mmCIF file of C-alpha atoms and ligand atoms in Angstrom:
data_model
loop_
_atom_site.group_PDB
_atom_site.id
_atom_site.type_symbol
_atom_site.label_atom_id
_atom_site.label_comp_id
_atom_site.label_asym_id
_atom_site.label_seq_id
_atom_site.Cartn_x
_atom_site.Cartn_y
_atom_site.Cartn_z
ATOM 1 C CA UNK A 27 104.361 109.233 83.269
ATOM 2 C CA UNK A 28 101.847 108.852 86.274
ATOM 3 C CA UNK A 29 103.390 108.906 89.646
ATOM 4 C CA UNK A 30 101.454 107.099 92.689
ATOM 5 C CA UNK A 31 102.783 107.727 96.183
ATOM 6 C CA UNK A 32 101.778 105.398 98.856
ATOM 7 C CA UNK A 33 103.097 103.969 102.050
ATOM 8 C CA UNK A 34 104.512 100.502 103.096
ATOM 9 C CA UNK A 35 102.751 97.784 104.865
ATOM 10 C CA UNK A 36 98.950 97.670 105.127
ATOM 11 C CA UNK A 37 98.002 100.595 102.304
ATOM 12 C CA UNK A 38 100.456 98.978 99.974
ATOM 13 C CA UNK A 39 99.117 95.342 100.702
ATOM 14 C CA UNK A 40 95.604 96.325 100.106
ATOM 15 C CA UNK A 41 96.098 98.657 96.963
ATOM 16 C CA UNK A 42 97.692 95.834 95.269
ATOM 17 C CA UNK A 43 94.378 94.595 94.208
ATOM 18 C CA UNK A 44 93.276 97.916 93.211
ATOM 19 C CA UNK A 45 96.108 98.425 90.806
ATOM 20 C CA UNK A 46 95.658 94.593 89.374
ATOM 21 C CA UNK A 47 91.927 95.932 88.493
ATOM 22 C CA UNK A 48 93.550 98.730 86.717
ATOM 23 C CA UNK A 49 96.144 96.465 84.740
ATOM 24 C CA UNK A 50 98.909 97.527 86.915
ATOM 25 C CA UNK A 51 101.399 94.875 88.321
ATOM 26 C CA UNK A 52 104.142 96.127 90.546
ATOM 27 C CA UNK A 53 107.516 94.686 89.386
ATOM 28 C CA UNK A 54 109.228 95.148 93.107
ATOM 29 C CA UNK A 55 108.600 93.864 96.319
ATOM 30 C CA UNK A 56 108.902 96.672 98.900
ATOM 31 C CA UNK A 57 109.505 94.064 101.780
ATOM 32 C CA UNK A 58 112.670 92.588 100.068
ATOM 33 C CA UNK A 59 113.715 95.583 97.861
ATOM 34 C CA UNK A 60 115.180 98.943 99.307
ATOM 35 C CA UNK A 61 113.933 100.905 96.069
ATOM 36 C CA UNK A 62 111.823 103.930 96.972
ATOM 37 C CA UNK A 63 110.818 104.190 93.291
ATOM 38 C CA UNK A 64 108.761 100.865 92.164
ATOM 39 C CA UNK A 65 108.334 100.157 88.414
ATOM 40 C CA UNK A 66 105.250 98.534 87.233
ATOM 41 C CA UNK A 67 104.549 96.465 83.982
ATOM 42 C CA UNK A 68 103.373 99.830 82.487
ATOM 43 C CA UNK A 69 106.145 101.961 81.554
ATOM 44 C CA UNK A 70 104.208 105.049 82.031
ATOM 45 C CA UNK A 71 103.136 104.030 85.665
ATOM 46 C CA UNK A 72 105.359 104.304 88.689
ATOM 47 C CA UNK A 73 104.947 104.056 92.540
ATOM 48 C CA UNK A 74 106.734 106.007 95.332
ATOM 49 C CA UNK A 75 107.120 104.652 98.601
ATOM 50 C CA UNK A 76 107.182 107.349 101.149
ATOM 51 C CA UNK A 77 106.180 107.906 105.160
ATOM 52 C CA UNK A 78 102.408 107.848 105.464
ATOM 53 C CA UNK A 79 102.206 111.472 106.502
ATOM 54 C CA UNK A 80 104.235 112.334 103.701
ATOM 55 C CA UNK A 81 101.775 111.113 101.386
ATOM 56 C CA UNK A 82 99.760 114.382 100.944
ATOM 57 C CA UNK A 83 102.970 116.543 100.778
ATOM 58 C CA UNK A 84 104.467 114.912 97.748
ATOM 59 C CA UNK A 85 100.818 115.120 96.012
ATOM 60 C CA UNK A 86 100.452 118.709 97.024
ATOM 61 C CA UNK A 87 104.141 119.533 95.602
ATOM 62 C CA UNK A 88 103.994 117.609 92.396
ATOM 63 C CA UNK A 89 106.434 114.955 93.763
ATOM 64 C CA UNK A 90 103.609 112.505 92.891
ATOM 65 C CA UNK A 91 100.441 113.240 90.593
ATOM 66 C CA UNK A 92 98.234 110.899 92.900
ATOM 67 C CA UNK A 93 98.639 109.649 96.471
ATOM 68 C CA UNK A 94 97.009 106.929 98.764
ATOM 69 C CA UNK A 95 96.745 108.045 102.190
ATOM 70 C CA UNK A 96 94.502 107.583 105.312
ATOM 71 C CA UNK A 97 91.385 110.110 105.912
ATOM 72 C CA UNK A 98 93.236 110.699 109.289
ATOM 73 C CA UNK A 99 96.425 111.723 107.706
ATOM 74 C CA UNK A 100 94.786 113.928 105.090
ATOM 75 C CA UNK A 101 92.634 115.752 107.885
ATOM 76 C CA UNK A 102 95.819 116.723 109.684
ATOM 77 C CA UNK A 103 97.576 117.712 106.571
ATOM 78 C CA UNK A 104 94.793 119.969 105.245
ATOM 79 C CA UNK A 105 94.356 121.402 108.697
ATOM 80 C CA UNK A 106 97.900 122.393 108.685
ATOM 81 C CA UNK A 107 97.181 124.083 105.315
ATOM 82 C CA UNK A 108 94.328 126.432 106.823
ATOM 83 C CA UNK A 109 91.636 124.095 106.198
ATOM 84 C CA UNK A 110 90.605 123.644 102.395
ATOM 85 C CA UNK A 111 91.446 121.001 100.601
ATOM 86 C CA UNK A 112 91.515 123.741 97.530
ATOM 87 C CA UNK A 113 94.080 125.629 99.602
ATOM 88 C CA UNK A 114 96.659 122.549 99.461
ATOM 89 C CA UNK A 115 95.970 122.179 95.785
ATOM 90 C CA UNK A 116 94.546 118.375 96.639
ATOM 91 C CA UNK A 117 91.322 116.917 94.950
ATOM 92 C CA UNK A 118 89.871 113.926 96.650
ATOM 93 C CA UNK A 119 88.027 112.026 94.114
ATOM 94 C CA UNK A 120 87.519 108.688 95.745
ATOM 95 C CA UNK A 121 87.189 106.659 99.197
ATOM 96 C CA UNK A 122 88.894 103.568 98.380
ATOM 97 C CA UNK A 123 87.459 101.816 101.274
ATOM 98 C CA UNK A 124 90.426 99.965 102.442
ATOM 99 C CA UNK A 125 92.793 99.958 105.624
ATOM 100 C CA UNK A 126 89.504 100.572 107.770
ATOM 101 C CA UNK A 127 89.898 101.576 110.962
ATOM 102 C CA UNK A 128 88.455 104.232 113.473
ATOM 103 C CA UNK A 129 89.900 107.159 115.525
ATOM 104 C CA UNK A 130 88.663 106.957 119.333
ATOM 105 C CA UNK A 131 89.161 108.656 122.513
ATOM 106 C CA UNK A 132 90.334 106.095 124.980
ATOM 107 C CA UNK A 133 91.277 106.292 128.826
ATOM 108 C CA UNK A 134 92.740 103.905 131.749
ATOM 109 C CA UNK A 135 89.838 101.582 132.578
ATOM 110 C CA UNK A 136 89.964 103.111 135.958
ATOM 111 C CA UNK A 137 89.358 106.756 134.633
ATOM 112 C CA UNK A 138 85.738 107.986 135.108
ATOM 113 C CA UNK A 139 85.580 109.754 131.480
ATOM 114 C CA UNK A 140 81.959 110.535 131.782
ATOM 115 C CA UNK A 141 82.141 112.023 134.872
ATOM 116 C CA UNK A 142 85.136 114.648 134.192
ATOM 117 C CA UNK A 143 82.937 115.286 130.988
ATOM 118 C CA UNK A 144 79.897 115.960 132.737
ATOM 119 C CA UNK A 145 81.799 117.885 135.602
ATOM 120 C CA UNK A 146 83.274 120.328 132.819
ATOM 121 C CA UNK A 147 86.880 119.459 133.772
ATOM 122 C CA UNK A 148 89.638 120.372 131.787
ATOM 123 C CA UNK A 149 91.116 117.102 129.983
ATOM 124 C CA UNK A 150 94.713 116.384 128.845
ATOM 125 C CA UNK A 151 94.655 114.672 125.690
ATOM 126 C CA UNK A 152 97.601 113.091 124.147
ATOM 127 C CA UNK A 153 97.513 112.651 120.661
ATOM 128 C CA UNK A 154 99.019 112.695 117.066
ATOM 129 C CA UNK A 155 95.643 113.793 115.732
ATOM 130 C CA UNK A 156 95.799 117.179 116.792
ATOM 131 C CA UNK A 157 93.502 118.878 114.630
ATOM 132 C CA UNK A 158 90.954 115.959 114.539
ATOM 133 C CA UNK A 159 91.170 115.994 118.677
ATOM 134 C CA UNK A 160 90.792 119.957 118.821
ATOM 135 C CA UNK A 161 87.795 119.776 116.636
ATOM 136 C CA UNK A 162 85.966 116.942 118.207
ATOM 137 C CA UNK A 163 86.700 118.435 121.836
ATOM 138 C CA UNK A 164 85.310 121.945 120.890
ATOM 139 C CA UNK A 165 82.292 120.659 119.180
ATOM 140 C CA UNK A 166 81.538 118.587 122.416
ATOM 141 C CA UNK A 167 82.418 122.004 124.696
ATOM 142 C CA UNK A 168 85.072 119.815 126.514
ATOM 143 C CA UNK A 169 88.022 122.073 127.538
ATOM 144 C CA UNK A 170 91.337 120.142 126.610
ATOM 145 C CA UNK A 171 94.745 120.348 126.918
ATOM 146 C CA UNK A 172 96.352 118.573 123.881
ATOM 147 C CA UNK A 173 99.614 117.150 123.990
ATOM 148 C CA UNK A 174 101.416 116.366 120.668
ATOM 149 C CA UNK A 175 102.967 113.011 120.372
ATOM 150 C CA UNK A 176 104.299 111.043 117.516
ATOM 151 C CA UNK A 177 103.571 107.575 118.358
ATOM 152 C CA UNK A 178 103.016 104.821 121.284
ATOM 153 C CA UNK A 179 100.055 107.232 122.435
ATOM 154 C CA UNK A 180 98.965 104.258 124.595
ATOM 155 C CA UNK A 181 101.897 105.098 127.194
ATOM 156 C CA UNK A 182 100.475 108.507 127.958
ATOM 157 C CA UNK A 183 97.812 107.683 130.334
ATOM 158 C CA UNK A 184 99.712 104.856 131.929
ATOM 159 C CA UNK A 185 102.424 107.388 133.207
ATOM 160 C CA UNK A 186 100.456 110.235 134.100
ATOM 161 C CA UNK A 187 101.080 112.031 131.015
ATOM 162 C CA UNK A 188 97.555 112.564 130.339
ATOM 163 C CA UNK A 189 93.826 111.692 130.904
ATOM 164 C CA UNK A 190 93.106 110.511 127.654
ATOM 165 C CA UNK A 191 94.433 109.399 124.250
ATOM 166 C CA UNK A 192 93.019 110.009 120.585
ATOM 167 C CA UNK A 193 94.306 107.227 118.416
ATOM 168 C CA UNK A 194 93.423 105.020 115.703
ATOM 169 C CA UNK A 195 92.102 101.952 116.594
ATOM 170 C CA UNK A 196 91.591 98.983 114.441
ATOM 171 C CA UNK A 197 91.135 95.255 116.188
ATOM 172 C CA UNK A 198 91.574 97.124 119.565
ATOM 173 C CA UNK A 199 94.471 94.656 120.753
ATOM 174 C CA UNK A 200 96.726 97.643 121.453
ATOM 175 C CA UNK A 201 94.083 99.226 123.859
ATOM 176 C CA UNK A 202 93.484 95.897 125.791
ATOM 177 C CA UNK A 203 97.288 95.216 125.870
ATOM 178 C CA UNK A 204 97.521 98.394 127.826
ATOM 179 C CA UNK A 205 94.518 98.268 130.029
ATOM 180 C CA UNK A 206 93.057 101.153 128.082
ATOM 181 C CA UNK A 207 89.218 101.375 126.951
ATOM 182 C CA UNK A 208 87.631 103.055 124.186
ATOM 183 C CA UNK A 209 85.364 105.654 125.400
ATOM 184 C CA UNK A 210 83.974 107.634 122.263
ATOM 185 C CA UNK A 211 84.523 106.885 118.347
ATOM 186 C CA UNK A 212 85.513 110.243 116.839
ATOM 187 C CA UNK A 213 85.073 108.868 113.187
ATOM 188 C CA UNK A 214 85.784 106.040 110.693
ATOM 189 C CA UNK A 215 88.734 105.949 108.784
ATOM 190 C CA UNK A 216 89.897 104.174 105.591
ATOM 191 C CA UNK A 217 92.225 105.225 102.758
ATOM 192 C CA UNK A 218 91.624 107.999 100.344
ATOM 193 C CA UNK A 219 92.909 108.795 96.859
ATOM 194 C CA UNK A 220 94.256 112.307 96.551
ATOM 195 C CA UNK A 221 95.129 113.999 93.106
ATOM 196 C CA UNK A 222 97.142 116.931 92.409
ATOM 197 C CA UNK A 223 94.778 119.684 91.054
ATOM 198 C CA UNK A 224 97.670 120.836 88.499
ATOM 199 C CA UNK A 225 98.439 117.093 87.221
ATOM 200 C CA UNK A 226 94.820 116.217 86.720
ATOM 201 C CA UNK A 227 94.763 119.081 84.188
ATOM 202 C CA UNK A 228 97.849 118.276 82.323
ATOM 203 C CA UNK A 229 97.502 114.214 82.306
ATOM 204 C CA UNK A 230 93.756 114.457 82.190
ATOM 205 C CA UNK A 231 92.917 111.297 80.216
ATOM 206 C CA UNK A 232 95.430 108.840 82.067
ATOM 207 C CA UNK A 233 94.737 110.076 85.247
ATOM 208 C CA UNK A 234 90.896 109.938 84.853
ATOM 209 C CA UNK A 235 91.479 106.296 83.409
ATOM 210 C CA UNK A 236 93.304 105.428 86.714
ATOM 211 C CA UNK A 237 90.546 107.147 88.784
ATOM 212 C CA UNK A 238 87.843 104.841 86.955
ATOM 213 C CA UNK A 239 89.650 101.685 87.022
ATOM 214 C CA UNK A 240 90.252 102.173 90.878
ATOM 215 C CA UNK A 241 86.354 103.187 91.254
ATOM 216 C CA UNK A 242 85.310 100.336 89.530
ATOM 217 C CA UNK A 243 87.343 98.057 91.692
ATOM 218 C CA UNK A 244 86.205 99.619 94.707
ATOM 219 C CA UNK A 245 82.720 99.783 94.031
ATOM 220 C CA UNK A 246 82.142 96.131 95.234
ATOM 221 C CA UNK A 247 83.981 96.706 98.335
ATOM 222 C CA UNK A 248 81.487 99.687 99.151
ATOM 223 C CA UNK A 249 78.230 98.786 98.657
ATOM 224 C CA UNK A 250 75.742 101.360 98.557
HETATM 225 C C1 PRP B 20 98.385 102.155 115.150
HETATM 226 C C2 PRP B 20 97.601 102.786 116.275
HETATM 227 C C3 PRP B 20 97.644 101.977 117.412
HETATM 228 C C4 PRP B 20 97.606 100.537 116.734
HETATM 229 C C5 PRP B 20 95.970 100.163 117.076
HETATM 230 O O1 PRP B 20 99.850 102.113 115.427
HETATM 231 O O2 PRP B 20 98.492 104.036 116.480
HETATM 232 O O3 PRP B 20 98.612 101.674 118.673
HETATM 233 O O4 PRP B 20 97.748 100.817 115.197
HETATM 234 O O5 PRP B 20 95.669 98.831 115.966
HETATM 235 P P1 PRP B 20 95.028 97.897 116.962
HETATM 236 O O6 PRP B 20 93.651 98.410 117.811
HETATM 237 O O7 PRP B 20 94.858 96.713 115.765
HETATM 238 O O8 PRP B 20 95.588 97.336 118.163
HETATM 239 P P2 PRP B 20 100.597 101.626 114.367
HETATM 240 O O9 PRP B 20 101.102 100.471 114.364
HETATM 241 O O10 PRP B 20 99.922 101.805 113.056
HETATM 242 O O11 PRP B 20 101.829 102.494 114.437
HETATM 243 P P3 PRP B 20 102.095 103.930 114.932
HETATM 244 O O12 PRP B 20 102.390 104.000 116.523
HETATM 245 O O13 PRP B 20 103.115 104.535 114.345
HETATM 246 O O14 PRP B 20 100.798 104.832 114.420
#
């Protein structure tokens, strides 16, 4: 049995064509079914629906053989395990090129970010992405106090909780709706395939076949 963990919503929707390319049809619709284990047309392949931030954990501990998760989630998970993907027993064979967005720094339109950085002010930054933010500002030599939040980051500068946020930006609509402006892009994000190191050894042929099918489906999406 090959078990693939992924989250509902955009990643699930954008993974379906990749699964089709690998000859896999999902038999349940996660939007209408309450099932957390989804069967497929292949008796030896099943999907687990988990929270996006839990995907690396399921794969690390072998609850799933493979997972699909954002680069952001993966970086934060690996940082919490001391920095090395190997330490977490995770192999990252493929950038799937789906669920693309970016992680950016945003501030209130009336906050002079450039000046604060030039003056060497200590910035208060609210984010869910503490490792990414810490690394980014450390590399710039900007002193920051990081405030960990779990969602609705856009609120923090509006109520004086922080000077800036570090958050995912896709269309930019959420920032605009909350009168925030993007001042720096930290990194581009897309969904990655992750594989449990031990599972890859034990189930090498079927897992490699799946990785190759995904790679073939992804290649047209990611021209060199
Ligand atoms: C993300 C992110 C932003 C929003 C950006 O939140 O945290 O709030 O999407 O998208 P946009 O640029 O297209 O407006 P999401 O809806 O994934 O929920 P979250 O707060 O749980 O992260």
